[in-house]
Tab-separated table of C-alpha atoms in Angstrom:
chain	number	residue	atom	x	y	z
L	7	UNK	CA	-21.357	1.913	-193.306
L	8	UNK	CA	-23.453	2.329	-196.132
L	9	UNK	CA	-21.999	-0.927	-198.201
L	10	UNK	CA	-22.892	-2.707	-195.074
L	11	UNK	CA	-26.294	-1.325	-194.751
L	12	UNK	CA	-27.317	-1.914	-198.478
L	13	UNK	CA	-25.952	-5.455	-198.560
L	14	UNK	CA	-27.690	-5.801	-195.303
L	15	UNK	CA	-31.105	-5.028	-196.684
L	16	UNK	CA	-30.154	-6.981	-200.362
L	17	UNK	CA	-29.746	-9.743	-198.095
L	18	UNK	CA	-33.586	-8.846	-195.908
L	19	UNK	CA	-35.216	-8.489	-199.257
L	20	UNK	CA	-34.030	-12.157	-200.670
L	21	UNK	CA	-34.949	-13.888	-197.672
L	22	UNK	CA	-38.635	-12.583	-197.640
L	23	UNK	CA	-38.836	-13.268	-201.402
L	24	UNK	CA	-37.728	-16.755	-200.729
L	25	UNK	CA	-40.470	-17.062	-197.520
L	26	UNK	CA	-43.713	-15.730	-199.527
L	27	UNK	CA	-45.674	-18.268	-201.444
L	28	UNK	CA	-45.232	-18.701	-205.231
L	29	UNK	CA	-48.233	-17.414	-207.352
L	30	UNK	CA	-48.081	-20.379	-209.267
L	31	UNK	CA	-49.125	-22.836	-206.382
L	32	UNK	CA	-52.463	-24.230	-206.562
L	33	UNK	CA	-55.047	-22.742	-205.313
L	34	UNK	CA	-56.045	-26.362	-204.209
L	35	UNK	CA	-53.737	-26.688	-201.489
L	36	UNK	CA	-54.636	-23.782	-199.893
L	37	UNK	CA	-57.978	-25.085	-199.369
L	38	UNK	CA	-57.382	-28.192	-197.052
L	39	UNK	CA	-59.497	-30.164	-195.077
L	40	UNK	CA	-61.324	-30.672	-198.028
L	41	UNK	CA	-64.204	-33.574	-199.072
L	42	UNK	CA	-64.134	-34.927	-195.551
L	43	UNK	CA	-66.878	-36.914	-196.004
L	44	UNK	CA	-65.434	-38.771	-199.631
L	45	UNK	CA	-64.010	-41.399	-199.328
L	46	UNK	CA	-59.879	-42.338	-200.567
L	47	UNK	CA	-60.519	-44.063	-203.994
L	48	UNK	CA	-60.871	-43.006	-208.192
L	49	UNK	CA	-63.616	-40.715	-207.438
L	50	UNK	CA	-62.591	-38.468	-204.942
L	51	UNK	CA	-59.023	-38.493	-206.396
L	52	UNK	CA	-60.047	-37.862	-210.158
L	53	UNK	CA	-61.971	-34.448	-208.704
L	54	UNK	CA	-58.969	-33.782	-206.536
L	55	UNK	CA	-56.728	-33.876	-209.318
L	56	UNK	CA	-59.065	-31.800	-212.010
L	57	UNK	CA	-59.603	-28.988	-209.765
L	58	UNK	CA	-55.890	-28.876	-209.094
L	59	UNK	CA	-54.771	-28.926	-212.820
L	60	UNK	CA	-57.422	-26.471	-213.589
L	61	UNK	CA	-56.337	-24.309	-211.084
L	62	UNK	CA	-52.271	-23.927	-211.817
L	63	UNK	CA	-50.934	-21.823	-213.726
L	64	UNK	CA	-48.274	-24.147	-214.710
L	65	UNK	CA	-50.623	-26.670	-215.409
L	66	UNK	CA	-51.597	-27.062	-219.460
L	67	UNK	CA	-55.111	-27.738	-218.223
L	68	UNK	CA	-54.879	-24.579	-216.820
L	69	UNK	CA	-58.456	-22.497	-216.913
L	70	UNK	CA	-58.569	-18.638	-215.594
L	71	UNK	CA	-60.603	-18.082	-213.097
L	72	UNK	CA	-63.350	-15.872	-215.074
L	73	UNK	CA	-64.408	-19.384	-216.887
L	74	UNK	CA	-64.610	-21.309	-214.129
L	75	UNK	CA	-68.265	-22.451	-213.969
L	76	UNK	CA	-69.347	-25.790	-212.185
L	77	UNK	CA	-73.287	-26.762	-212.721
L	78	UNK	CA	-75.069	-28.901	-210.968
L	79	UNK	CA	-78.626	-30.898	-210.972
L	80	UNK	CA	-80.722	-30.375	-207.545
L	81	UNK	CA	-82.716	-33.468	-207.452
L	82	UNK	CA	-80.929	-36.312	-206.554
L	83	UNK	CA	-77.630	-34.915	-207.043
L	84	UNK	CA	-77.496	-32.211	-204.386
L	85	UNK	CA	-80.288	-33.354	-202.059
L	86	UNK	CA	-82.261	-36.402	-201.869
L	87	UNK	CA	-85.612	-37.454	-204.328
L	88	UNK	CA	-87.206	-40.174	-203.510
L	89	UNK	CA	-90.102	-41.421	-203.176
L	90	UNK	CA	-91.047	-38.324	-205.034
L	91	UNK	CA	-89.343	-35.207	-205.752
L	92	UNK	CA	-89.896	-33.194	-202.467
L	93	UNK	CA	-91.529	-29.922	-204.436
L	94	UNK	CA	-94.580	-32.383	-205.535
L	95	UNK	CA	-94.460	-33.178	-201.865
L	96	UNK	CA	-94.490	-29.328	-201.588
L	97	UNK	CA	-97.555	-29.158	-204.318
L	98	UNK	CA	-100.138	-31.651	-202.242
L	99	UNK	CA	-99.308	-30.315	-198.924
L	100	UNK	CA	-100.073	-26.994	-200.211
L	101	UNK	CA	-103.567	-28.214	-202.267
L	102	UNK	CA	-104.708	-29.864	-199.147
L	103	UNK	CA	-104.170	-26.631	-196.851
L	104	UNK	CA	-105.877	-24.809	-199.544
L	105	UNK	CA	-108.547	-26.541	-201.041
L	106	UNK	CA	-111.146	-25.317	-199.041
L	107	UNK	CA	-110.600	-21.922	-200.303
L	108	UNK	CA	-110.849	-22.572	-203.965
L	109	UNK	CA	-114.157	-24.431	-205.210
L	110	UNK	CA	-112.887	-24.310	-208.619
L	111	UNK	CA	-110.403	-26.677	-207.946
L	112	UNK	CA	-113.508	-29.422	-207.775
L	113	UNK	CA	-113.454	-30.106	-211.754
L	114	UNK	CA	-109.641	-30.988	-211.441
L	115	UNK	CA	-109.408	-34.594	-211.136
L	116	UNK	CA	-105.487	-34.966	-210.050
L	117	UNK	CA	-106.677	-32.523	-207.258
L	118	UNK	CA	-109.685	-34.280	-206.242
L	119	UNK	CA	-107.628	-37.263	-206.104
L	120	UNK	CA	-105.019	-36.132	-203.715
L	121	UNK	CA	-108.042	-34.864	-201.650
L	122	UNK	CA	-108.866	-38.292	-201.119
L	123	UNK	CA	-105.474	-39.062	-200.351
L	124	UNK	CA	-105.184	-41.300	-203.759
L	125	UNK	CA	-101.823	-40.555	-204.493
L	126	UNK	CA	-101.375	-43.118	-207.410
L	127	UNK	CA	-104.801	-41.891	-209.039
L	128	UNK	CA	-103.279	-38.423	-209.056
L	129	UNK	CA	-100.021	-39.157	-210.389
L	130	UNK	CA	-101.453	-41.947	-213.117
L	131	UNK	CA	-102.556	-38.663	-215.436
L	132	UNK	CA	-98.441	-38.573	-216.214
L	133	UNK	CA	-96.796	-35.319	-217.040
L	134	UNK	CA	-99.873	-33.210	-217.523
L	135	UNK	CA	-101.351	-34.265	-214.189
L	136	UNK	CA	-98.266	-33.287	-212.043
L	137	UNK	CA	-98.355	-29.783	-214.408
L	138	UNK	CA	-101.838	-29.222	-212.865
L	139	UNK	CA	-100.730	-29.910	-209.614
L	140	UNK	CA	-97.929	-27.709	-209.626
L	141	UNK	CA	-99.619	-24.980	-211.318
L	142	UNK	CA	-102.245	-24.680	-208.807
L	143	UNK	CA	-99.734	-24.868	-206.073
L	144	UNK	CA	-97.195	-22.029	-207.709
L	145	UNK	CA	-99.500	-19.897	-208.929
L	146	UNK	CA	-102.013	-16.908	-208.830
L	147	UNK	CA	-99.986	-15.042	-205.725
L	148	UNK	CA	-97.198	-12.948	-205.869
L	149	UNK	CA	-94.080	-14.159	-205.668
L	150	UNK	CA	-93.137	-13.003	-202.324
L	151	UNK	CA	-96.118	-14.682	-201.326
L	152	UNK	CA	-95.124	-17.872	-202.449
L	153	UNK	CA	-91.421	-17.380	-201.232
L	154	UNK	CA	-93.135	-17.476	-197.825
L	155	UNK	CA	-95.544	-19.984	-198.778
L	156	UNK	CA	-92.292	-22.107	-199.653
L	157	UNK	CA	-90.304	-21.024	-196.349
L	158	UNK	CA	-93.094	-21.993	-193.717
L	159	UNK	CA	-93.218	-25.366	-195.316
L	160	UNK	CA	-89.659	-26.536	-195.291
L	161	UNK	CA	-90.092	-25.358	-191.555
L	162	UNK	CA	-93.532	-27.616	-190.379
L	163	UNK	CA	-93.061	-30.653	-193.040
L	164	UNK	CA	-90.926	-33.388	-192.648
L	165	UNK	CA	-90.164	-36.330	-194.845
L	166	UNK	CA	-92.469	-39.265	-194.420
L	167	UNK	CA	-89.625	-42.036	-194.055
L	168	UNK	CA	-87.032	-40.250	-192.400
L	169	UNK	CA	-88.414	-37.730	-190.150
L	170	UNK	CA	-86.016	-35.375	-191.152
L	171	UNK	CA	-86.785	-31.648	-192.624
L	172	UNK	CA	-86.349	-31.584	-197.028
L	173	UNK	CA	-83.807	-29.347	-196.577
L	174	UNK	CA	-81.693	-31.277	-193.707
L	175	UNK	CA	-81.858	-33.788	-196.998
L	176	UNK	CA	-78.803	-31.912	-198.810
L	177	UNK	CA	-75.880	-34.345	-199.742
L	178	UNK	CA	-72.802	-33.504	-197.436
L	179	UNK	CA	-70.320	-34.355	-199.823
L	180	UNK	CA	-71.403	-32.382	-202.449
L	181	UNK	CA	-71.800	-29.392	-200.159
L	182	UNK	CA	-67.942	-30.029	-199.143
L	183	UNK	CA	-67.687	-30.257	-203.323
L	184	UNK	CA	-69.256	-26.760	-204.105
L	185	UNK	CA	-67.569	-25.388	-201.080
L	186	UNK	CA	-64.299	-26.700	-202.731
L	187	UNK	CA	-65.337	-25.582	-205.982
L	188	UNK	CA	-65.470	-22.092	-205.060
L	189	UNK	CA	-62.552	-21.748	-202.947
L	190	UNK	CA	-60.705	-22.290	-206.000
L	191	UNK	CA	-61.825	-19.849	-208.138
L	192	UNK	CA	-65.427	-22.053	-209.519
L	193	UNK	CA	-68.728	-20.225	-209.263
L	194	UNK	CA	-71.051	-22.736	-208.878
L	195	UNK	CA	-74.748	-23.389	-210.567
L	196	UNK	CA	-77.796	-25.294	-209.889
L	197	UNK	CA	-79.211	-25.957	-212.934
L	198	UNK	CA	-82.628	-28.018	-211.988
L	199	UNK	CA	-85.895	-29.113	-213.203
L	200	UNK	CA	-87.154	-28.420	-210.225
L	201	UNK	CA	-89.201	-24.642	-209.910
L	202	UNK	CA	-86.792	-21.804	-210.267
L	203	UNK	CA	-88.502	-19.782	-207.657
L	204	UNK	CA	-89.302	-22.791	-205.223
L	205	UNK	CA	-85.294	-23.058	-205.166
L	206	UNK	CA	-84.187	-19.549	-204.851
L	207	UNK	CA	-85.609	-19.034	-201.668
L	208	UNK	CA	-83.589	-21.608	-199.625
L	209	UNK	CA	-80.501	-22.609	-201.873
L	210	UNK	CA	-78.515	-20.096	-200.548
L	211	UNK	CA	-78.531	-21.401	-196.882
L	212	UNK	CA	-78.419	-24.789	-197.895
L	213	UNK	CA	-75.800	-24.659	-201.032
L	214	UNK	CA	-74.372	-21.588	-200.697
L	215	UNK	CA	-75.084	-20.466	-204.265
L	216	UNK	CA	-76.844	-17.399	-204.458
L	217	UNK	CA	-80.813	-16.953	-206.098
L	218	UNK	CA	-78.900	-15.403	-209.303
L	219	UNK	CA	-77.104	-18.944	-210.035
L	220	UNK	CA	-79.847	-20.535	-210.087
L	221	UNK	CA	-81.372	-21.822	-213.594
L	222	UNK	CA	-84.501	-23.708	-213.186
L	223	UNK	CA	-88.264	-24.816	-214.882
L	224	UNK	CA	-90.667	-21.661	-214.730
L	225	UNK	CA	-93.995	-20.445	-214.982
L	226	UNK	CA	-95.103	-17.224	-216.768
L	227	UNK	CA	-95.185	-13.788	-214.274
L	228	UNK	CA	-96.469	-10.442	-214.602
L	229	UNK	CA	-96.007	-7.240	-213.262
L	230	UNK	CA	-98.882	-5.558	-211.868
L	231	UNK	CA	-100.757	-3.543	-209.024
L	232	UNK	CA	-102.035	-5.520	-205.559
L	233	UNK	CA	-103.967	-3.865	-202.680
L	234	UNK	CA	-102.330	-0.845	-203.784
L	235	UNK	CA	-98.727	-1.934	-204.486
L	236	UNK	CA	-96.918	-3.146	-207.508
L	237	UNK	CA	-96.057	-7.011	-207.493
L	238	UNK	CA	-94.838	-9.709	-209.356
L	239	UNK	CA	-97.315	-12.110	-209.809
L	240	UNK	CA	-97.109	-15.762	-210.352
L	241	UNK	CA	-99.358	-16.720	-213.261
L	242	UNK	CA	-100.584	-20.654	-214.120
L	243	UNK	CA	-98.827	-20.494	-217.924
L	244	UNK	CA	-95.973	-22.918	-218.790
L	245	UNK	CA	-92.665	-20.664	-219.361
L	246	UNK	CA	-89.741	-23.236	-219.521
L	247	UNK	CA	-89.155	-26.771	-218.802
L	248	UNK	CA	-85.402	-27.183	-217.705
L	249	UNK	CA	-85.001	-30.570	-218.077
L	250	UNK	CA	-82.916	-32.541	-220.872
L	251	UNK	CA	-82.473	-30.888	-223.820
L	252	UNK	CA	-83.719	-27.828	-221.982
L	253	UNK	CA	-80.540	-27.566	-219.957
L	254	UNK	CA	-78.261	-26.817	-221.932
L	255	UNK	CA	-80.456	-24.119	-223.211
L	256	UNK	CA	-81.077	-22.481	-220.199
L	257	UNK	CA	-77.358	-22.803	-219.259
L	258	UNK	CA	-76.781	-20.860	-222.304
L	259	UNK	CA	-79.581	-18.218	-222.044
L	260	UNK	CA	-79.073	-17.638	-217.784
L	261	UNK	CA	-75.093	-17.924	-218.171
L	262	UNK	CA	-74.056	-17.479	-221.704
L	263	UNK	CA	-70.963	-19.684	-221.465
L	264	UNK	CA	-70.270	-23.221	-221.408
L	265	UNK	CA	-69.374	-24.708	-218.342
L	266	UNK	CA	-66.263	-26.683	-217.629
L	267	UNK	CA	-67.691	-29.283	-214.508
L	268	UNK	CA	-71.193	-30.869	-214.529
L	269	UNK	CA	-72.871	-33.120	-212.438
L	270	UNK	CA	-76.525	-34.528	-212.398
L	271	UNK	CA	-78.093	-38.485	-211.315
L	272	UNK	CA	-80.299	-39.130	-214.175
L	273	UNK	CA	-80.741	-39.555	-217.962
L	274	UNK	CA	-82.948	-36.164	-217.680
L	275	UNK	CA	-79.225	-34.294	-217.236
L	276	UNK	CA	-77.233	-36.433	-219.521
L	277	UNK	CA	-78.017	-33.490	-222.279
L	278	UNK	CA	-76.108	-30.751	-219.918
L	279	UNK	CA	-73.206	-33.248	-219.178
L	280	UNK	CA	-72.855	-33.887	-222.366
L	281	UNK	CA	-72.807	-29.935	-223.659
L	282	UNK	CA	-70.393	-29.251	-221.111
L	283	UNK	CA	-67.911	-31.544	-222.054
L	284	UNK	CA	-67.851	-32.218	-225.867
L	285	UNK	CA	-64.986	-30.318	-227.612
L	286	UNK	CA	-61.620	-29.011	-226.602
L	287	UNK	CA	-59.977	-27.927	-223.448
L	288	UNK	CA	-60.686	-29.761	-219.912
L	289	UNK	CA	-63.693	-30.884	-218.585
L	290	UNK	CA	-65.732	-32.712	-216.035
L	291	UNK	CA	-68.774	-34.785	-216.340
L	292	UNK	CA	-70.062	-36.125	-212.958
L	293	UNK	CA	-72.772	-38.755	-211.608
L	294	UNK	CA	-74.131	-39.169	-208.975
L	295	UNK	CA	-75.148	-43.262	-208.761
L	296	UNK	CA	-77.647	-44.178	-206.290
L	297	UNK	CA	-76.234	-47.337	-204.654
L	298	UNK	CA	-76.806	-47.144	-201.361
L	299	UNK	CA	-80.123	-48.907	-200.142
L	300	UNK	CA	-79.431	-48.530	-196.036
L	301	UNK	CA	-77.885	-44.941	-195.655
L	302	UNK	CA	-80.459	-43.318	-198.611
L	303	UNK	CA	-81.917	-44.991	-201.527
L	304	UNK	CA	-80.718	-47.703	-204.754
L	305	UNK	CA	-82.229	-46.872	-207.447
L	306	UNK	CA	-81.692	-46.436	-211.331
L	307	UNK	CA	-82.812	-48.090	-214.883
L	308	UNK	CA	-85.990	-49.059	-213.791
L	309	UNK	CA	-86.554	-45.805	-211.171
L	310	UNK	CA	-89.758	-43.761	-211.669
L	311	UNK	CA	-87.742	-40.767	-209.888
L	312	UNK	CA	-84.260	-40.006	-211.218
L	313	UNK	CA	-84.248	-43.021	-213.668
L	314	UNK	CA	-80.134	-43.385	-215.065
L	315	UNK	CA	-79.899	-45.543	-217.613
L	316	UNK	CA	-78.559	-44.207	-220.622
L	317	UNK	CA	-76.263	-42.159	-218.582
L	318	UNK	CA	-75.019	-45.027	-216.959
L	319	UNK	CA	-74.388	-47.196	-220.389
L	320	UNK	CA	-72.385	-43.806	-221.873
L	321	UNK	CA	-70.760	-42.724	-219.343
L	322	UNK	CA	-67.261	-45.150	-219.138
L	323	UNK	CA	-67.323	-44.246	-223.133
L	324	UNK	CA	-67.613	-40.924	-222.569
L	325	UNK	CA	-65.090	-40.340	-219.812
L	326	UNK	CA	-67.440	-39.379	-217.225
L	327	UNK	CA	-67.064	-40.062	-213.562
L	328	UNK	CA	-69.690	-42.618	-211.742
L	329	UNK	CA	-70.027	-41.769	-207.916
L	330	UNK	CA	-70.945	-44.507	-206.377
L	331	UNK	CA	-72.659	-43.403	-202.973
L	332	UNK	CA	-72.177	-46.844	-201.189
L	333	UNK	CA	-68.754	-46.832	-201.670
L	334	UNK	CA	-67.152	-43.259	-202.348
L	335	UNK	CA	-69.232	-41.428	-199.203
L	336	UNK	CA	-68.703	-41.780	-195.979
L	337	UNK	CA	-71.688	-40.146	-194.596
L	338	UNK	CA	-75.009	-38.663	-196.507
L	339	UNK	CA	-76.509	-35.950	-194.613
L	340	UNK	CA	-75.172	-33.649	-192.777
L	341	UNK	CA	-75.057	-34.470	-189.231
């Protein structure tokens, strides 16, 4: 009785073996439906098929899990940018709510212009106009203070061709990306330069990626006492500019390793597609092309916002994938 009952269980044990899935499988098939709104063609295949090789074991692209880091651009890559990047949108709404409450503002000529609603006068100052406009606009409060700032303006401003809310702007196929991404084993960045603070307090909800994974442009802070309680406060000083060569910078001081995917839309993140996939082992280098002039925008050489150009002459030479929006998404915004 015994022979039978030990062959019996032999037998039990080999059958569940043969039932359970194989460690080895990739993780990519366990993650289905996945990019619903991509359409079949190169693109959606060639990220398809990198995730999956980087993801088996038996795979010799094979990458464990703890250096699996996918980074991203915000503007124009992960939501939408035009006619102007939505946080300058953020910056005049802001200087017109406020202006009566700060005289000194008077002697500021970008302000004074978008008083008078002379948006092209305000802008024509270049990069050291829109500096001034942001700095007034991000500064002197504390930074809870201009979390909330931030948070009751993405709730009463909408976008002045669409109608929609900035943040109902997010790209749905590059949610249904990150969300891929992670369920395979990626952590996923934004690295923007876009305002590290004016990000962190809705990408979570939006992106899912966390305030922590975010890497972004900053002002100076410090840490001191307000009506009676310690604060960090927001101070009009020039910290970091994470833009071109300043990506891959603040990639390596926020994350201290190089990542494997990265995507941006404009010549300002050729510099962190580049770093992330020069030199051995697998990578990913991914843009976003603006091609689609009835669903969202077409726009790039000759684009004041999100100009590609150089990005889009290197990339074939380079390896790196072209979305084209037109023809490789199905949909835009999330419905």
């Amino acid at each position: 009785m015994k022979k039978y009952l030990l062959v019996f269980l032999i037998s039990f044990l080999a059958f569940a073996c043969s039932q359970t899935p194989q460690n080895n499988q990739s993780s990519l098939t366990k993650a289905e439906p996945f990019l619903e709104s991509w359409n079949e063609g190169v693109s959606k295949k060639a990220i398809e098929d990198f995730i999956k090789n980087t993801t088996d074991p038996n795979s010799p692209d094979f990458i464990p899990e703890k250096d699996r880091i996918a980074v991203f651009d915000n503007d124009g890559t992960l939501w939408a940018e035009q006619p102007m990047y939505f946080q300058l949108f953020y910056a005049i709404d802001f200087i017109k709510k406020n202006a009566s409450d700060h005289p000194e503002w008077s002697e500021i000529e970008s302000i004074q212009a978008i008083l008078q609603d002379d948006l092209k006068a305000a802008l024509d100052g270049g990069t050291q106009a829109i500096l001034e406009l942001v700095m007034v606009s991000h500064s002197d409060m504390t930074a809870e203070e201009f979390a909330q700032s931030v948070r009751t303006w993405l709730q009463e401003s909408r976008h002045p061709q669409t109608g929609k809310p900035y943040n109902q702007m997010i790209y749905q196929p590059m949610v249904e990306l990150l969300e891929l991404l992670r369920a395979n084993g990626y952590k996923t960045f934004i690295v923007s330069g876009g305002g590290i603070d004016f990000l962190r307090v809705w990408a979570e909800e939006a992106y899912g990626i966390p305030p922590y994974q975010v890497v972004g442009s900053s002002l100076k802070a410090k840490y001191e006492e307000q009506n009676g309680k310690m604060e960090i406060i927001k101070i009009p000083e020039l910290n970091f500019i994470d833009d071109k060569e300043g990506k891959p910078v603040g990639i390596h001081q926020h994350l201290g390793m190089k990542p494997i995917i990265a995507g941006g839309n404009s010549d300002g993140d050729y510099q962190m597609i580049e770093y992330t996939t020069q030199g051995s082992g697998p990578s990913l280098g991914i843009y976003i092309h603006h091609t689609d002039s009835i669903r969202e925008y077409a726009y790039d050489r000759e684009s004041h916002v999100g100009r590609l150009d150089k990005g889009l002459d290197d990339a074939a030479r380079l390896g790196w994938l072209v979305v084209d929006m037109a023809k490789d998404w199905k949909t835009i915004y999330p419905e």
